[in-house]
């Protein structure tokens, strides 16, 4: 096999392939489109399409697809072959510029949240040339945005690109004020750390809950969980290592910068982190990573679980969205500077994030809300549902000093003046140790830690980019009209700290006392579940934000709220139905069979020895009999709850009803069924249990 640098990106029609295969003027034209967002004309597109097709065919491709990200949160593709008849029963391989840049697609089966009238099912896909085409299997995949006939966005890519434009525009205004004349674009960068579980395939196949819902709906605690901390960063089993090796190779071929891999806290849990890249590419790459993880796992006799909480009692899986801003001149705007002016600029960008997170806590929270993530947040394994920010003691002390006009270092006795003083050096290492914070500054970037493992990263980055764009816009409006820039800047930063410091919290986010302080003293919101969070989507301030920066129309915000709540209801509905099916067809019959065996044992003993002590059998039969009745009763209650909840018309009310009426009964069923599992002989139990699943991957 070739060396990594040789095969890295070999399945991507990226910059080097374009440079090699396109005429110089075509290459320059497409480069302009990519770098500056200039639109592409059809003659250029024709040349690009032809070169792309030849390249793809050489790599074994027979089909192409517009690869897009509908609001399901996963990716979609419909393959068309390159063949075109030429008479005589012969074909040639063809691909035109038009086919490259727009596709027409039947949008009727994708969620639209009421945006698309049923009589108008057409949707369009349009090439996003800033994300390179690539080959998957035998198909050339063209990353695209997806819109309705009326132009409303039906995907996650369009608003993400719009939010990147918004923050670019506002950041440039601010940078100009600091004299950065050579900066022509600002992009947000993201490195998403991805957690996942690996379990044996044969065991997965035996569990309907894993197959239908991605998580175990039942399962008694095994004797050992993660309490010994012996899995985290532990030696990787050779079979898992073989999986990781192949996964890395597949990702590298696609130009994905897979970098770090390790065992995570729970048994059978692992993590992969890539090197960061531009946000829209990072989003495409994360979707591909999740897809390829699942595919490669199967080849190794494993199943990769991306659900947020596949197993109760051990940690679930999240995703950390490391986020920063960088200029086309290669400057990370969240790196503290060396000179007084760079420092002031850094502090202003820092303030922009602080203000954004405080003003739009609810928005950030709701973008990562899902039925799966509800199991993690606030459960002492992931951040609480309260959004706060960790800055570290040193940086917080500096902000305090600026706010109060006091010396930040008692020995120095100087007040920090914007544009005059240099920030004291604070060691980067001490900034990222607080793992309990939902939103932590880690030296030159922020790490948003509330995402669930299966979340698309598009949603939270749309919110974050837009909210920060709004802060920057406000600052530019003020500073562009300032008579004394430095003075105005100082006052502005002071006022931002004063107003938004309530969002800064450096303590233990898992502590109950924090939740009390956050909500009762600081007035932060605590949106514990998906319905509570998602309901806020359409708050006037959120609609205003999205409208102002041209990310979403009001109708688009409503549609997204509806889609998220629908997904929540449907997920719980599927889980509930799966539960009922497993209880009736597997669990109750298993307990009954075991009860019969015990009863028969007692009877046989009596027949042999009329005075035999059968108190054990009697007690067990009694316990199992009452348990069976309880489970059956609760199952009936769940069926009734489902019937009543389904008829609730209003989507917000329906989501609350699922949370309050269905989820509660499901927990009661599980409790009883898990007790049944621990009372029933293992060989009677109809599917693999926790210890098999969590410790079953072979060396
Ligand atoms: P840790 O947080 O474990 O100390 P690192 O700081 O090296 O690890 O990075 C964690 C993740 O953050 C990686 O995916 C990395 O690529 C990403 N990252 C680093 N710098 C940036 C940046 N400027 N913008 C976005 N992501 C970044
Ligand atoms: Mg981690």
XYZ file of C-alpha atoms and ligand atoms in Angstrom:
727
model
C 0.000 0.000 0.000
C 1.078 3.566 -0.661
C 2.276 5.720 2.182
C -0.257 7.916 3.976
C 0.870 11.194 2.359
C 0.487 9.479 -1.026
C -3.032 8.185 -0.554
C -4.339 11.001 1.673
C -7.203 12.648 -0.186
C -6.960 10.316 -3.189
C -10.754 10.036 -3.312
C -11.273 13.797 -3.278
C -11.474 16.061 -6.302
C -9.637 18.691 -4.320
C -7.249 21.473 -5.072
C -4.404 19.359 -6.407
C -6.674 17.235 -8.642
C -8.264 20.421 -10.002
C -4.941 22.081 -10.592
C -3.717 19.006 -12.415
C -6.769 18.412 -14.551
C -8.351 21.785 -15.260
C -7.216 24.343 -17.847
C -5.584 27.242 -16.042
C -8.393 29.766 -16.587
C -11.016 27.257 -15.448
C -8.973 26.501 -12.360
C -8.694 30.231 -11.588
C -12.438 30.682 -12.062
C -13.346 27.839 -9.742
C -10.799 28.998 -7.187
C -12.449 32.422 -7.182
C -15.786 30.754 -6.564
C -14.384 28.773 -3.664
C -12.441 31.602 -2.033
C -14.751 34.522 -2.651
C -18.116 32.934 -3.240
C -18.323 34.246 -6.847
C -20.979 32.396 -8.812
C -19.898 29.917 -11.436
C -20.968 30.267 -15.059
C -22.134 27.332 -17.087
C -19.194 27.165 -19.507
C -16.802 26.857 -16.569
C -19.090 24.313 -14.920
C -19.088 22.218 -18.125
C -15.316 22.013 -18.146
C -15.167 21.185 -14.432
C -17.868 18.529 -14.779
C -16.076 16.823 -17.630
C -12.748 16.725 -15.807
C -14.434 15.555 -12.640
C -16.173 12.739 -14.507
C -12.946 11.521 -16.150
C -11.198 11.592 -12.799
C -14.043 9.726 -11.095
C -14.246 7.063 -13.818
C -10.512 6.422 -13.510
C -11.138 5.766 -9.826
C -13.862 3.244 -10.681
C -16.966 5.423 -10.332
C -20.017 4.628 -12.463
C -22.532 6.981 -10.834
C -22.804 10.474 -9.426
C -25.005 11.924 -6.737
C -25.859 15.265 -5.232
C -24.995 14.520 -1.613
C -27.016 16.625 0.803
C -28.014 17.026 4.421
C -31.782 17.182 4.860
C -33.260 18.117 8.200
C -33.264 14.492 9.315
C -29.741 15.201 10.566
C -28.227 12.525 8.344
C -27.157 12.627 4.714
C -29.106 11.766 1.590
C -28.077 10.603 -1.874
C -29.739 9.376 -5.051
C -27.393 7.860 -7.591
C -27.483 8.478 -11.355
C -25.155 6.648 -13.685
C -23.000 8.519 -16.174
C -24.331 6.460 -19.104
C -25.933 8.174 -22.052
C -27.190 6.254 -25.140
C -25.626 7.053 -28.531
C -27.653 4.726 -30.778
C -26.662 1.239 -31.905
C -27.386 0.051 -28.393
C -24.180 1.748 -27.235
C -23.538 4.249 -24.465
C -20.966 6.848 -23.573
C -20.169 8.269 -20.144
C -21.460 11.820 -19.780
C -21.712 14.462 -17.092
C -22.632 18.065 -17.846
C -22.035 21.323 -16.028
C -25.758 21.635 -15.435
C -25.857 18.211 -13.807
C -22.958 19.299 -11.627
C -24.427 22.546 -10.377
C -28.127 21.835 -9.975
C -30.187 18.763 -9.403
C -33.908 18.361 -9.153
C -35.140 16.057 -6.521
C -38.460 14.869 -5.207
C -38.500 16.495 -1.821
C -41.829 15.120 -0.671
C -40.475 12.471 1.673
C -38.025 14.683 3.528
C -39.175 16.585 6.585
C -40.041 20.175 5.722
C -41.936 21.237 8.838
C -44.787 22.545 6.746
C -42.596 24.593 4.379
C -43.406 22.631 1.318
C -46.999 22.360 0.213
C -47.777 18.813 -0.776
C -48.738 19.846 -4.304
C -45.225 21.198 -4.822
C -42.944 18.307 -4.110
C -39.990 19.485 -6.119
C -36.765 20.393 -4.387
C -33.464 21.555 -5.756
C -29.945 20.653 -4.875
C -27.175 23.117 -5.674
C -23.449 22.451 -5.588
C -21.466 23.884 -2.671
C -18.108 24.284 -4.417
C -16.441 25.213 -1.114
C -16.698 21.557 -0.119
C -14.899 19.255 -2.552
C -16.509 16.389 -4.473
C -15.412 12.916 -3.405
C -15.907 9.248 -4.244
C -17.766 6.837 -2.025
C -17.938 3.266 -3.316
C -18.675 3.626 -7.007
C -20.305 7.011 -6.748
C -19.010 10.522 -7.266
C -20.568 12.561 -4.442
C -21.125 16.256 -4.973
C -21.764 18.155 -1.738
C -24.891 20.239 -2.245
C -27.387 22.515 -0.565
C -31.059 21.526 -0.715
C -33.920 24.014 -1.241
C -37.618 23.926 -1.953
C -39.092 25.157 -5.225
C -39.941 28.412 -3.460
C -36.342 28.875 -2.312
C -36.755 27.941 1.379
C -33.870 25.930 2.685
C -34.757 22.317 3.393
C -31.366 21.322 4.727
C -28.672 22.049 7.266
C -26.034 23.154 4.793
C -27.707 26.284 3.437
C -28.201 28.009 6.803
C -24.737 26.930 7.873
C -23.193 28.629 4.850
C -25.373 31.684 5.452
C -24.224 31.859 9.085
C -20.599 31.663 7.976
C -21.229 34.567 5.631
C -22.862 36.554 8.417
C -19.977 36.147 10.828
C -17.476 36.829 8.045
C -19.186 40.112 7.252
C -19.360 41.372 10.832
C -15.891 40.151 11.821
C -14.397 41.991 8.848
C -16.070 45.227 9.963
C -14.532 44.854 13.410
C -11.113 43.858 12.091
C -11.008 46.887 9.859
C -11.378 49.096 12.931
C -8.252 47.498 14.349
C -6.392 48.286 11.156
C -6.250 44.816 9.656
C -6.370 46.047 6.077
C -5.061 42.845 4.484
C -7.681 40.540 5.972
C -10.269 39.719 3.308
C -12.133 36.842 4.920
C -12.823 35.300 8.301
C -13.888 31.702 8.593
C -15.037 29.721 11.566
C -13.155 26.507 12.201
C -14.356 23.373 13.939
C -12.782 20.175 15.218
C -15.503 17.779 16.427
C -14.421 15.025 18.849
C -16.654 12.003 18.261
C -17.503 9.347 20.854
C -18.972 5.927 20.017
C -19.452 2.378 21.267
C -18.415 -0.862 19.587
C -20.261 -4.092 20.372
C -20.210 -7.541 18.750
C -22.400 -7.775 15.688
C -23.951 -11.160 16.560
C -25.183 -9.796 19.882
C -26.545 -6.635 18.271
C -28.599 -8.723 15.850
C -30.372 -10.392 18.770
C -31.631 -7.151 20.279
C -34.630 -5.465 18.702
C -34.104 -2.379 20.852
C -30.624 -1.810 19.445
C -31.802 -2.487 15.912
C -34.858 -0.203 16.058
C -33.774 2.494 18.490
C -29.975 2.365 18.712
C -30.088 1.947 22.476
C -30.906 -0.722 25.027
C -34.408 -0.210 26.393
C -33.795 -2.911 28.985
C -30.825 -4.276 30.866
C -29.980 -4.916 34.489
C -26.711 -3.481 35.788
C -23.760 -5.820 35.313
C -21.468 -6.522 38.289
C -18.852 -4.250 36.732
C -19.325 -0.946 34.959
C -16.840 1.877 34.608
C -16.147 2.381 38.316
C -12.537 1.236 38.147
C -11.697 3.832 35.471
C -9.758 1.094 33.741
C -11.084 1.679 30.238
C -10.386 5.393 29.826
C -7.165 5.723 27.830
C -6.624 1.984 28.412
C -4.817 -0.368 26.060
C -6.802 -0.785 22.877
C -7.841 -4.385 22.106
C -6.267 -5.735 18.906
C -9.687 -6.267 17.314
C -10.644 -2.649 18.025
C -7.255 -1.514 16.846
C -7.794 -3.321 13.538
C -11.090 -1.473 13.171
C -9.425 1.868 13.917
C -6.656 1.209 11.406
C -9.096 0.577 8.592
C -11.304 3.481 9.668
C -8.351 5.870 9.572
C -7.337 4.657 6.111
C -10.844 5.168 4.751
C -11.064 8.632 6.298
C -7.626 9.687 5.097
C -8.469 8.649 1.525
C -11.375 11.078 1.784
C -9.096 13.833 3.002
C -10.529 13.692 6.524
C -7.907 14.662 9.097
C -8.429 11.790 11.572
C -5.879 12.418 14.307
C -6.556 11.136 17.824
C -8.088 7.847 18.986
C -8.510 6.400 22.446
C -10.689 4.329 24.725
C -13.299 6.383 26.568
C -14.737 6.170 30.086
C -17.370 3.437 29.610
C -16.478 -0.131 28.710
C -16.668 -0.579 24.902
C -16.607 3.206 24.390
C -14.080 4.983 22.170
C -13.343 8.385 20.670
C -11.990 9.796 17.444
C -10.912 13.423 16.990
C -9.918 15.026 13.726
C -7.734 18.077 13.205
C -9.981 21.113 12.843
C -10.959 22.605 9.500
C -13.411 25.148 8.050
C -16.850 24.644 9.575
C -18.833 23.535 6.520
C -16.136 21.041 5.574
C -15.872 19.847 9.167
C -19.643 19.288 9.060
C -19.454 17.230 5.868
C -16.503 15.315 7.277
C -18.237 14.561 10.553
C -21.259 13.162 8.697
C -18.943 10.993 6.608
C -16.990 9.911 9.672
C -20.153 8.697 11.394
C -21.232 6.840 8.274
C -17.863 5.222 7.667
C -17.462 4.221 11.317
C -20.633 2.183 11.019
C -19.634 0.647 7.713
C -16.119 -0.324 8.745
C -17.323 -1.742 12.070
C -19.520 -4.264 10.246
C -16.518 -5.495 8.286
C -14.867 -6.320 11.599
C -17.846 -8.172 13.058
C -18.728 -5.152 15.175
C -21.516 -2.604 15.353
C -20.772 1.052 16.004
C -23.418 2.663 18.201
C -23.716 6.425 17.849
C -26.702 6.811 20.171
C -26.229 9.257 23.059
C -27.119 6.688 25.682
C -26.892 3.111 24.458
C -26.528 1.755 28.015
C -27.960 2.943 31.320
C -25.552 3.140 34.231
C -22.399 3.952 32.264
C -21.448 7.098 30.375
C -23.229 7.961 27.180
C -21.593 9.414 24.093
C -21.198 13.050 23.208
C -19.467 15.165 20.697
C -17.296 18.180 21.502
C -17.513 21.036 19.053
C -14.176 22.889 19.218
C -14.799 26.251 17.605
C -12.716 29.235 16.664
C -12.368 32.027 14.113
C -9.482 32.478 11.754
C -8.534 34.983 9.088
C -7.350 34.277 5.566
C -3.967 35.565 6.772
C -3.788 32.654 9.195
C -4.535 34.439 12.462
C -6.671 32.691 15.076
C -8.786 35.517 16.486
C -9.222 33.731 19.814
C -5.510 33.615 20.546
C -4.420 36.201 23.102
C -2.049 38.613 21.379
C 1.464 39.888 21.975
C 0.845 43.630 21.667
C -1.631 45.916 23.424
C -3.640 46.315 20.248
C -3.783 42.599 19.486
C -4.854 42.053 23.072
C -7.683 44.524 22.798
C -8.825 42.829 19.608
C -8.678 39.417 21.288
C -10.678 40.709 24.247
C -13.340 42.140 21.984
C -13.760 38.846 20.131
C -13.813 37.039 23.460
C -16.534 39.425 24.623
C -18.472 38.766 21.425
C -18.634 35.090 22.342
C -19.504 35.798 25.982
C -22.374 38.090 24.970
C -23.570 35.635 22.318
C -23.624 32.674 24.683
C -25.404 34.652 27.387
C -28.016 36.171 25.080
C -28.646 32.952 23.175
C -28.189 30.262 25.844
C -31.538 28.820 24.942
C -30.728 28.698 21.254
C -27.448 26.864 21.781
C -29.169 24.452 24.132
C -32.022 23.710 21.761
C -29.838 23.063 18.718
C -28.455 19.989 20.442
C -31.734 18.849 21.976
C -32.932 15.376 21.058
C -34.642 12.446 22.733
C -31.253 10.725 22.911
C -29.362 13.667 24.365
C -32.022 14.111 27.080
C -30.559 10.995 28.717
C -27.119 12.564 29.080
C -27.368 16.234 29.923
C -27.332 16.859 33.618
C -26.596 13.250 34.468
C -23.085 13.873 35.881
C -21.437 12.488 32.787
C -22.142 15.404 30.500
C -22.643 19.103 31.183
C -25.903 20.151 32.842
C -28.735 21.531 30.752
C -27.783 24.998 32.045
C -25.468 26.745 29.592
C -22.506 28.513 31.163
C -18.983 29.386 30.150
C -15.631 28.425 31.598
C -12.818 30.938 31.096
C -10.290 29.783 33.692
C -9.192 31.725 36.749
C -6.530 33.858 35.082
C -8.675 35.169 32.271
C -11.612 35.696 34.622
C -9.379 37.716 36.938
C -8.319 39.895 34.014
C -11.933 40.505 33.028
C -12.772 41.366 36.648
C -9.943 43.877 36.739
C -11.083 45.470 33.498
C -14.639 45.679 34.734
C -13.694 47.287 38.027
C -10.863 49.409 36.781
C -8.624 47.723 39.349
C -5.165 46.187 39.016
C -5.299 42.588 37.823
C -2.073 41.808 39.571
C -1.766 43.275 43.047
C 2.016 43.555 42.708
C 1.817 45.613 39.538
C -0.629 48.225 40.726
C -1.451 49.202 37.155
C -4.917 49.289 35.772
C -5.399 47.490 32.525
C -6.144 49.946 29.729
C -7.290 48.728 26.395
C -4.804 49.439 23.650
C -2.136 50.398 26.181
C -1.311 47.287 28.189
C -0.298 43.790 27.272
C -2.266 40.946 28.794
C -0.336 38.972 31.329
C 0.634 35.559 30.008
C -1.642 32.864 31.254
C -0.540 29.287 30.658
C -2.715 27.562 28.069
C -2.463 24.289 29.940
C -4.545 25.395 32.870
C -7.421 26.487 30.677
C -8.911 23.187 29.605
C -9.111 21.127 32.718
C -12.727 21.804 33.594
C -14.577 18.955 31.904
C -17.892 19.812 33.525
C -18.426 23.071 31.656
C -20.773 23.148 28.683
C -18.755 25.839 26.944
C -15.088 26.088 27.814
C -12.344 28.389 26.625
C -9.326 26.181 25.987
C -6.608 28.698 25.235
C -7.330 29.573 21.617
C -10.777 28.137 20.937
C -14.046 27.332 22.659
C -15.214 23.812 23.246
C -18.996 23.384 23.206
C -19.535 20.114 24.998
C -23.285 19.617 25.041
C -23.649 17.898 21.678
C -24.906 14.351 21.583
C -22.826 11.839 19.665
C -25.347 11.526 16.840
C -26.084 15.271 16.479
C -25.171 16.915 13.203
C -22.750 19.682 14.115
C -24.472 22.020 11.662
C -27.215 23.114 14.073
C -25.092 24.399 16.942
C -22.660 26.098 14.575
C -25.482 27.907 12.793
C -26.618 29.265 16.168
C -23.139 30.054 17.417
C -21.953 31.766 14.229
C -25.103 33.856 14.014
C -25.157 34.851 17.669
C -21.497 35.906 17.558
C -22.141 37.774 14.289
C -24.857 39.694 16.145
C -22.462 40.737 18.951
C -19.834 41.797 16.407
C -22.418 43.753 14.446
C -23.406 45.669 17.546
C -19.760 46.450 18.363
C -18.997 47.567 14.813
C -22.052 49.866 14.869
C -20.769 51.521 18.046
C -17.073 51.659 17.217
C -17.422 52.823 13.633
C -18.930 56.032 15.025
C -16.553 56.481 17.931
C -14.675 59.778 18.175
C -12.039 58.245 20.456
C -11.726 54.581 19.409
C -9.602 53.359 22.332
C -11.755 55.064 24.923
C -14.977 53.817 23.383
C -13.523 50.307 23.137
C -12.594 50.346 26.798
C -16.062 51.433 27.846
C -17.665 48.905 25.538
C -15.670 45.972 26.874
C -16.349 47.045 30.450
C -20.062 47.207 29.796
C -20.128 43.795 28.112
C -18.348 42.182 31.035
C -20.704 43.865 33.485
C -23.785 42.812 31.649
C -22.873 39.257 30.712
C -20.515 37.995 33.386
C -23.341 35.928 34.918
C -22.707 33.355 32.176
C -19.102 32.811 33.342
C -18.712 29.942 35.778
C -15.433 28.198 36.504
C -16.661 25.757 39.159
C -18.079 22.248 39.026
C -20.982 22.187 36.578
C -22.185 18.796 37.876
C -22.821 20.219 41.343
C -26.472 20.633 42.385
C -25.554 23.855 44.183
C -24.514 25.307 40.819
C -27.868 24.585 39.229
C -29.549 26.342 42.131
C -27.251 29.350 41.882
C -27.485 29.447 38.083
C -31.249 29.507 38.021
C -32.134 31.302 41.262
C -29.336 33.850 41.601
C -28.055 34.373 38.082
C -31.297 33.874 36.185
C -29.833 31.444 33.649
C -32.233 29.095 31.961
C -32.382 25.425 32.801
C -34.109 23.710 29.880
C -33.929 20.133 30.970
C -35.706 18.336 28.201
C -36.200 18.601 24.464
C -39.773 19.992 24.534
C -38.794 22.697 27.046
C -35.772 23.690 24.975
C -37.151 23.453 21.450
C -40.273 25.404 22.343
C -37.967 28.454 22.623
C -36.911 28.276 18.977
C -39.648 30.682 17.945
C -39.145 33.214 20.750
C -39.257 36.664 19.121
C -35.601 37.399 19.917
C -34.476 34.215 18.136
C -36.612 34.864 15.077
C -35.292 38.453 14.984
C -31.706 37.237 15.132
C -32.105 34.808 12.263
C -34.078 37.271 10.153
C -31.643 40.115 10.682
C -28.648 38.050 9.557
C -30.603 36.371 6.750
C -30.137 32.847 8.069
C -33.789 31.837 8.326
C -37.103 33.433 7.525
C -39.737 33.268 10.217
C -41.373 30.363 8.389
C -38.071 28.514 8.313
C -37.630 28.899 12.069
C -41.145 27.539 12.667
C -40.452 24.643 10.333
C -37.291 23.735 12.191
C -39.036 23.820 15.530
C -41.714 21.539 14.162
C -39.211 19.086 12.672
C -37.252 18.813 15.905
C -40.379 18.221 17.969
C -41.747 15.732 15.432
C -38.474 13.821 15.539
C -38.641 13.771 19.326
C -42.206 12.410 19.337
C -41.481 9.832 16.664
C -38.355 8.603 18.395
C -40.179 8.049 21.655
C -43.080 6.450 19.845
C -40.751 3.946 18.190
C -39.040 3.232 21.503
C -42.367 2.664 23.215
C -43.603 0.314 20.481
C -40.325 -1.595 20.561
C -40.653 -1.911 24.302
C -44.161 -3.309 24.067
C -43.091 -5.778 21.412
C -40.092 -6.973 23.398
C -42.133 -7.284 26.580
C -44.961 -9.232 25.004
C -42.994 -11.431 22.653
C -39.765 -12.004 24.519
C -39.625 -10.868 28.119
C -42.964 -12.101 29.474
C -42.651 -15.480 27.707
C -39.127 -15.868 29.123
C -40.197 -15.099 32.678
C -43.218 -17.385 32.318
C -41.069 -20.232 31.040
C -38.677 -19.839 33.922
C -41.557 -19.613 36.421
C -42.898 -22.852 35.047
C -39.522 -24.477 35.418
C -39.243 -23.453 39.031
C -42.816 -24.541 39.716
C -42.126 -27.895 38.075
C -38.984 -28.302 40.118
C -40.977 -27.709 43.301
C -43.655 -30.166 42.211
C -41.091 -32.809 41.295
C -39.359 -32.418 44.645
C -42.685 -32.849 46.417
C -43.497 -35.930 44.358
C -40.194 -37.500 45.352
C -40.111 -36.263 48.926
C -43.540 -35.265 50.230
C -41.932 -33.293 53.073
C -39.402 -31.452 50.843
C -38.862 -27.787 51.676
C -39.982 -25.981 48.553
C -40.048 -22.543 50.107
C -37.455 -21.236 47.610
C -39.528 -22.372 44.642
C -42.687 -21.040 46.171
C -41.171 -17.677 46.993
C -39.649 -17.327 43.544
C -42.803 -18.360 41.721
C -44.751 -15.886 43.796
C -42.326 -13.062 43.072
C -42.199 -13.826 39.356
C -45.966 -14.126 39.141
C -46.486 -10.761 40.695
C -43.777 -9.262 38.496
C -45.428 -10.616 35.366
C -48.678 -8.988 36.413
C -46.950 -5.694 37.085
C -45.178 -5.715 33.741
C -48.354 -6.563 31.897
C -50.267 -3.846 33.714
C -47.631 -1.217 32.917
C -47.535 -2.346 29.329
C -51.276 -1.777 29.103
C -50.782 1.649 30.626
C -48.159 2.426 27.995
C -50.509 1.368 25.211
C -53.213 3.631 26.621
C -50.782 6.526 26.971
C -49.630 6.137 23.376
C -53.182 6.141 22.100
C -54.052 9.335 23.949
C -50.798 11.147 23.162
C -50.947 10.450 19.442
C -54.234 12.299 19.146
C -52.836 15.553 20.557
C -52.871 17.921 17.585
C -50.582 20.739 18.652
C -46.965 19.672 18.185
C -45.636 21.421 21.298
C -48.367 19.926 23.466
C -47.784 16.513 21.895
C -44.059 16.634 22.644
C -44.790 17.510 26.280
C -47.305 14.682 26.434
C -44.726 12.180 25.195
C -42.277 13.431 27.802
C -44.741 13.447 30.701
C -46.982 10.520 29.915
C -45.002 8.082 27.770
C -41.419 8.410 28.969
C -42.483 7.989 32.604
C -44.365 4.748 31.979
C -41.455 3.445 29.905
C -39.156 3.928 32.871
C -41.566 1.953 35.072
C -41.700 -0.915 32.597
C -37.959 -1.007 32.365
C -37.566 -1.127 36.101
C -39.840 -4.142 36.398
C -38.391 -5.926 33.378
C -34.840 -5.422 34.642
C -35.860 -6.965 37.921
C -37.241 -9.855 35.896
C -33.878 -10.215 34.178
C -32.026 -10.426 37.462
C -34.443 -13.042 38.819
C -34.513 -15.235 35.722
C -31.882 -17.858 34.880
C -29.566 -16.543 32.179
C -30.253 -19.301 29.719
C -33.935 -18.358 29.739
C -33.238 -14.743 28.939
C -34.029 -14.110 25.273
C -31.176 -11.787 24.306
C -27.621 -10.807 25.297
C -27.438 -8.843 28.545
C -25.287 -5.874 29.571
C -22.203 -7.842 30.576
C -22.196 -9.598 27.193
C -22.639 -6.364 25.271
C -20.229 -4.203 27.243
C -17.465 -6.762 27.647
C -18.136 -8.970 24.649
C -15.731 -7.542 22.080
C -12.971 -10.095 21.633
C -9.323 -9.311 22.222
P -7.612 18.752 24.023
O -8.844 19.612 24.070
O -7.922 17.305 24.329
O -6.473 19.314 24.813
P -6.714 19.841 21.505
O -6.729 21.155 22.163
O -5.478 19.459 20.787
O -7.104 18.706 22.502
O -7.879 19.812 20.433
C -9.099 19.170 20.546
C -9.833 19.422 19.252
O -9.866 20.813 19.031
C -9.184 18.818 18.005
O -10.180 18.296 17.175
C -8.522 20.011 17.392
O -8.335 19.879 16.006
C -9.520 21.101 17.695
N -8.961 22.441 17.550
C -7.716 22.868 17.862
N -7.559 24.153 17.485
C -8.718 24.564 16.925
C -9.188 25.769 16.308
N -8.417 26.836 16.213
N -10.446 25.795 15.826
C -11.241 24.728 15.933
N -10.864 23.575 16.482
C -9.617 23.471 16.973
Mg -13.583 13.542 25.028
